[in-house]
PDB file of C-alpha atoms in Angstrom:
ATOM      1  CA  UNK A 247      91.586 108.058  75.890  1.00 54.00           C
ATOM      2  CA  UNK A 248      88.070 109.302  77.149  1.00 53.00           C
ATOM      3  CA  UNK A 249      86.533 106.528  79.551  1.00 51.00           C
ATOM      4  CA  UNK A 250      82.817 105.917  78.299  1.00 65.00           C
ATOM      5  CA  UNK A 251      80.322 107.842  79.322  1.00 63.00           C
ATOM      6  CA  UNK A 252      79.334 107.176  83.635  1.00 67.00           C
ATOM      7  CA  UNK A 253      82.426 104.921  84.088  1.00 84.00           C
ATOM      8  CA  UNK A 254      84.665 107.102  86.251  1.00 92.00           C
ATOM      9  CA  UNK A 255      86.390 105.908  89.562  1.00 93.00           C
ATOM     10  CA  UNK A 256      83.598 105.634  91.671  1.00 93.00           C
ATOM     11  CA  UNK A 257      82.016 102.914  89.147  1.00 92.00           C
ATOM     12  CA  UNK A 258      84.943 100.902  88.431  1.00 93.00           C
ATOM     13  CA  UNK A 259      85.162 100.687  92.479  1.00 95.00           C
ATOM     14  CA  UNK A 260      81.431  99.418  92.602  1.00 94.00           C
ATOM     15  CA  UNK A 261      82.810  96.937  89.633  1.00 92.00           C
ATOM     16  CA  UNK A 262      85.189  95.554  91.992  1.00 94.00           C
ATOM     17  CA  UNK A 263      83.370  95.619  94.793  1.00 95.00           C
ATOM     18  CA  UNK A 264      80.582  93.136  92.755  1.00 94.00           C
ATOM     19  CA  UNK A 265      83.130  90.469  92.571  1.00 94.00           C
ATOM     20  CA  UNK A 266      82.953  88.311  95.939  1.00 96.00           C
ATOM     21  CA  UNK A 267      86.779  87.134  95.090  1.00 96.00           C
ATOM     22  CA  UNK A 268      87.665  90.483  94.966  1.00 96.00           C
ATOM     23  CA  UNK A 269      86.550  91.260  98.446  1.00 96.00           C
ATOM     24  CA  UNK A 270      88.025  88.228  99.390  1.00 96.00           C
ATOM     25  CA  UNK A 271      91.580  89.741  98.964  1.00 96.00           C
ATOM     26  CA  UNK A 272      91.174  92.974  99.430  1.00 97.00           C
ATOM     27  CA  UNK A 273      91.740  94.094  96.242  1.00 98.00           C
ATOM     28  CA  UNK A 274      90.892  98.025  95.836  1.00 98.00           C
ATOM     29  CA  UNK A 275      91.345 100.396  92.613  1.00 98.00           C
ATOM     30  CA  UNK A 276      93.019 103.083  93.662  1.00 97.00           C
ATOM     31  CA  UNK A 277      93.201 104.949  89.770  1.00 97.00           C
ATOM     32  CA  UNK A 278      90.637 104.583  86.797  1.00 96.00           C
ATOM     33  CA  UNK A 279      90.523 106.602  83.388  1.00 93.00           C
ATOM     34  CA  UNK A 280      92.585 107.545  80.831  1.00 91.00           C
ATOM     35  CA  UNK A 281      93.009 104.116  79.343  1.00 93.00           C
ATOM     36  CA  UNK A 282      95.171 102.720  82.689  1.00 97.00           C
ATOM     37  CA  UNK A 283      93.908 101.338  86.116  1.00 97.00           C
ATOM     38  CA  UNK A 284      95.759 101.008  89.158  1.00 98.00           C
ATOM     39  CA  UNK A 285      94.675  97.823  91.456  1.00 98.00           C
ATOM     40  CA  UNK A 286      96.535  97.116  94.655  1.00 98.00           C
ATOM     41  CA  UNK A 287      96.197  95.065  97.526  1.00 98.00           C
ATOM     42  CA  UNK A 288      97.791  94.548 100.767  1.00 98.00           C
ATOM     43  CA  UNK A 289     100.698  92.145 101.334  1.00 97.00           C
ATOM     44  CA  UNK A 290      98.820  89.243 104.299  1.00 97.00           C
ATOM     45  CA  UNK A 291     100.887  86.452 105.484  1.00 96.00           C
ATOM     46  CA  UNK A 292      97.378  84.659 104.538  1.00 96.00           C
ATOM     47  CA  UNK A 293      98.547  85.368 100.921  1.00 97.00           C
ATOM     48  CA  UNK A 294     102.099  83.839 100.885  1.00 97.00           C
ATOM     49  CA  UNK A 295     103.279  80.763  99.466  1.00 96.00           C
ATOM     50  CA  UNK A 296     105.626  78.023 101.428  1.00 97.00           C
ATOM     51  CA  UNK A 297     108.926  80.597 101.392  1.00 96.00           C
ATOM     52  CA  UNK A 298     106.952  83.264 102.513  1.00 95.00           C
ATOM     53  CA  UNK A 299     106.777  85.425  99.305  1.00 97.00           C
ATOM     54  CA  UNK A 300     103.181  86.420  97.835  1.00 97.00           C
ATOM     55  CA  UNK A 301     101.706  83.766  95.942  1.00 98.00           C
ATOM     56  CA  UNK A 302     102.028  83.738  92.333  1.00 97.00           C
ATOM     57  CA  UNK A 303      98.257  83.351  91.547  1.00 97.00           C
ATOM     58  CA  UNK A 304      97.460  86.902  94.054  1.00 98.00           C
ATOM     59  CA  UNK A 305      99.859  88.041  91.219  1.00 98.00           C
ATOM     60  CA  UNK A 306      98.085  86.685  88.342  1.00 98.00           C
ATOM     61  CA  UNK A 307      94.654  87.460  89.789  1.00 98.00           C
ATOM     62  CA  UNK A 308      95.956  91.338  89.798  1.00 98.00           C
ATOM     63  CA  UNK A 309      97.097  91.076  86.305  1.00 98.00           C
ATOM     64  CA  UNK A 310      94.642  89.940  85.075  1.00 98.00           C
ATOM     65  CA  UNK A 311      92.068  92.614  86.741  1.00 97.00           C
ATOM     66  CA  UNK A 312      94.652  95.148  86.437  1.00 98.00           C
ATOM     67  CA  UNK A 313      94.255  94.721  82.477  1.00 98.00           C
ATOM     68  CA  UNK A 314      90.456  94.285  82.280  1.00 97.00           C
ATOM     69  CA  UNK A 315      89.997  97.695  83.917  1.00 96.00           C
ATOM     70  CA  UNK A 316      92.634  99.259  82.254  1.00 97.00           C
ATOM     71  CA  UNK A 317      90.624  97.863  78.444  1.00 96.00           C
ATOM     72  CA  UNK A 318      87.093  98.998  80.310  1.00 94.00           C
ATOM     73  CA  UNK A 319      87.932 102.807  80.538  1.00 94.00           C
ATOM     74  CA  UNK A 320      88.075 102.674  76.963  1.00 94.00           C
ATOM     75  CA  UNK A 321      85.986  99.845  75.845  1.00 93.00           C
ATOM     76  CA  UNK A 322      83.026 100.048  78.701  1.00 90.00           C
ATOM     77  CA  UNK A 323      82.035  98.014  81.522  1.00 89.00           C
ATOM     78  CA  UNK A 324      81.076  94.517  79.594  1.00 92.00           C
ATOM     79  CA  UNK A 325      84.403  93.112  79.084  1.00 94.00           C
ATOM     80  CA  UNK A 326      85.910  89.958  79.685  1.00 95.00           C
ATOM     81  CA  UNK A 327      89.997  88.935  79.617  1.00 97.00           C
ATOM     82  CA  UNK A 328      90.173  87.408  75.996  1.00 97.00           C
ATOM     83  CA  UNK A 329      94.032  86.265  77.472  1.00 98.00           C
ATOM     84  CA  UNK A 330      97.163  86.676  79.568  1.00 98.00           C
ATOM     85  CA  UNK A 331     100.693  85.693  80.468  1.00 98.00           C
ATOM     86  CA  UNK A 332     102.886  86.757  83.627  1.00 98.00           C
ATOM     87  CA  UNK A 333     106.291  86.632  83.476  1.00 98.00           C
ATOM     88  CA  UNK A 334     107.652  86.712  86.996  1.00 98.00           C
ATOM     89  CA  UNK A 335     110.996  88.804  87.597  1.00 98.00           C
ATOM     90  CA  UNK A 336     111.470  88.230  91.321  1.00 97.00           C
ATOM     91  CA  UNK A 337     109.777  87.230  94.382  1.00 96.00           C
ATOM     92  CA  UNK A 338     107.552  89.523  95.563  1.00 97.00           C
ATOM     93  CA  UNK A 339     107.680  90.963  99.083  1.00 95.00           C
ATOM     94  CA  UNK A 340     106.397  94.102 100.892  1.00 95.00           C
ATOM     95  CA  UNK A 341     103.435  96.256 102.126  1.00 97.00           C
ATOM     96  CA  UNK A 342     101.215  96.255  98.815  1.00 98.00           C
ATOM     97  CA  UNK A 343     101.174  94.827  95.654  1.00 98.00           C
ATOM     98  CA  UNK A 344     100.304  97.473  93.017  1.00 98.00           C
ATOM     99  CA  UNK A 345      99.047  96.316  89.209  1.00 98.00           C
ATOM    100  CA  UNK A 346      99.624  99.291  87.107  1.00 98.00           C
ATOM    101  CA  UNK A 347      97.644  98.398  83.664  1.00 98.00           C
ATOM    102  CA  UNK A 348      97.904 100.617  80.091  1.00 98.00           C
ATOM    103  CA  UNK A 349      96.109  99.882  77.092  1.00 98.00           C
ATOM    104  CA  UNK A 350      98.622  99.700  74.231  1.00 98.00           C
ATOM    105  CA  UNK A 351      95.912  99.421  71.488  1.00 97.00           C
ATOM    106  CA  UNK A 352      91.894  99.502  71.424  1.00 96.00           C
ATOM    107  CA  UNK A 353      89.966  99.149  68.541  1.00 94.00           C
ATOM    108  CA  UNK A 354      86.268  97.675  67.962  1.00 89.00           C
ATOM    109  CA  UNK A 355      86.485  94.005  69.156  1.00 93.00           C
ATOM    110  CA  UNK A 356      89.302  94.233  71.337  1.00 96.00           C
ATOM    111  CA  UNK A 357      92.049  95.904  73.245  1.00 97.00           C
ATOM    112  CA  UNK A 358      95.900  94.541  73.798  1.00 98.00           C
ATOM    113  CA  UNK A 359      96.713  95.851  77.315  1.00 98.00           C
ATOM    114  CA  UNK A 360      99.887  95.546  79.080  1.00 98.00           C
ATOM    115  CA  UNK A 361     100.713  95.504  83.216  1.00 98.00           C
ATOM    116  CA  UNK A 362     103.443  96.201  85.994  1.00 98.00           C
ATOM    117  CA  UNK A 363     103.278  94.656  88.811  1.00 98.00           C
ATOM    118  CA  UNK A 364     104.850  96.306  92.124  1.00 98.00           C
ATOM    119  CA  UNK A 365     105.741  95.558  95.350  1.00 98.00           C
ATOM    120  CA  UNK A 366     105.915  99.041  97.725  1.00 97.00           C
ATOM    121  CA  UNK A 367     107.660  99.097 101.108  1.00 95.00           C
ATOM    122  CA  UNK A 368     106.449 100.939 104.072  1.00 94.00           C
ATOM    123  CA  UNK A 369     108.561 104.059 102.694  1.00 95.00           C
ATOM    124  CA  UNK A 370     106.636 104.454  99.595  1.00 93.00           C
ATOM    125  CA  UNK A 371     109.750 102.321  97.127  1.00 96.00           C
ATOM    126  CA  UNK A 372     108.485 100.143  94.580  1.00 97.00           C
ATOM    127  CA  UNK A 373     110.019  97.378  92.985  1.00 98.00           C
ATOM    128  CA  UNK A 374     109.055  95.709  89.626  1.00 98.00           C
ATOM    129  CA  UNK A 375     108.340  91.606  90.673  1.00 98.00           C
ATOM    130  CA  UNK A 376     106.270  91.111  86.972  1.00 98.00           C
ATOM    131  CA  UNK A 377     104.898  91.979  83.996  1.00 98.00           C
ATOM    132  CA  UNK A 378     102.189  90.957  82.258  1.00 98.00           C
ATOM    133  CA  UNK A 379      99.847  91.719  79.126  1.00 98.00           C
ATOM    134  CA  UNK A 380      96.901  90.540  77.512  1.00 98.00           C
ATOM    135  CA  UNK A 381      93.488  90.861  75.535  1.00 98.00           C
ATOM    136  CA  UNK A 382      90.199  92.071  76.429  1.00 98.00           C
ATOM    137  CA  UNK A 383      87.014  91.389  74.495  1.00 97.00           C
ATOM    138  CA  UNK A 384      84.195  93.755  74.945  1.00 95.00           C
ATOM    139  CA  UNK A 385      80.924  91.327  75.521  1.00 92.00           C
ATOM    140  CA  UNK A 386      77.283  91.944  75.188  1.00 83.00           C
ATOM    141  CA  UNK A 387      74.641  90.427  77.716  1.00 68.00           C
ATOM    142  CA  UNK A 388      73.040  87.311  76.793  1.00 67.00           C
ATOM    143  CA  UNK A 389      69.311  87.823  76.845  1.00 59.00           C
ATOM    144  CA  UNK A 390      67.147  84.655  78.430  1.00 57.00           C
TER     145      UNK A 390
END
């Protein structure tokens, strides 16, 4: 799958950048194109829960990107997550959190993506802590 035409790794890093939450965690897409995206962000004690794994919703929030870029390098750069679900496997605990996202279908009004989400270790080893799919809608701008 082609991306569209000017969307390319460079733009879906300016994408990213655009979204203040984003920055917030320090989210970074490290792979773009060929219907997949690869988001990861590092593993902060600031983004734990109570036993010390990372939270659930730094999970979800990297699913659910994960996806949406994964939909936009074949749908464009006006989508929006139509839907998810996470199902957790284990707690998640490491250096980085990596969301590996395919697209497993695109057509016209939307595309059914699906996600992985790591944890790596300082020597490189990643384990599977979720998986996730969803929908993403392609949307047009609203004029005022």
């Amino acid at each position: 799958m082609t991306p569209p035409p000017g969307l390319d790794l460079a733009a879906a890093r300016k994408l990213l950048d655009a979204q203040p939450f984003s920055r917030l965690l320090g989210a970074r897409v490290t792979a773009f194109g060929d219907g997949g995206a690869t988001l990861e962000i590092d593993i902060r004690e600031d983004l734990h829960q109570q036993n010390g794994f990372l939270h659930g919703g730094v999970l979800a929030y990297a699913a659910d990107n994960a996806l949406t870029f994964a939909a936009g390098a074949v749908l464009g750069p006006s989508v929006l997550t139509g839907g998810f679900s996470v199902q957790y496997l284990r707690p998640a605990t490491g250096r980085t959190l990596r969301a590996r996202a395919t697209v497993v279908h695109a057509g016209r009004r939307q595309a059914v993506t699906r996600c992985d989400l790591l944890t790596v270790t300082e020597d490189d080893e990643e384990t599977l802590c979720a998986v996730a799919q969803g929908t993403v809608l392609p949307v047009t701008a609203r004029s005022s």
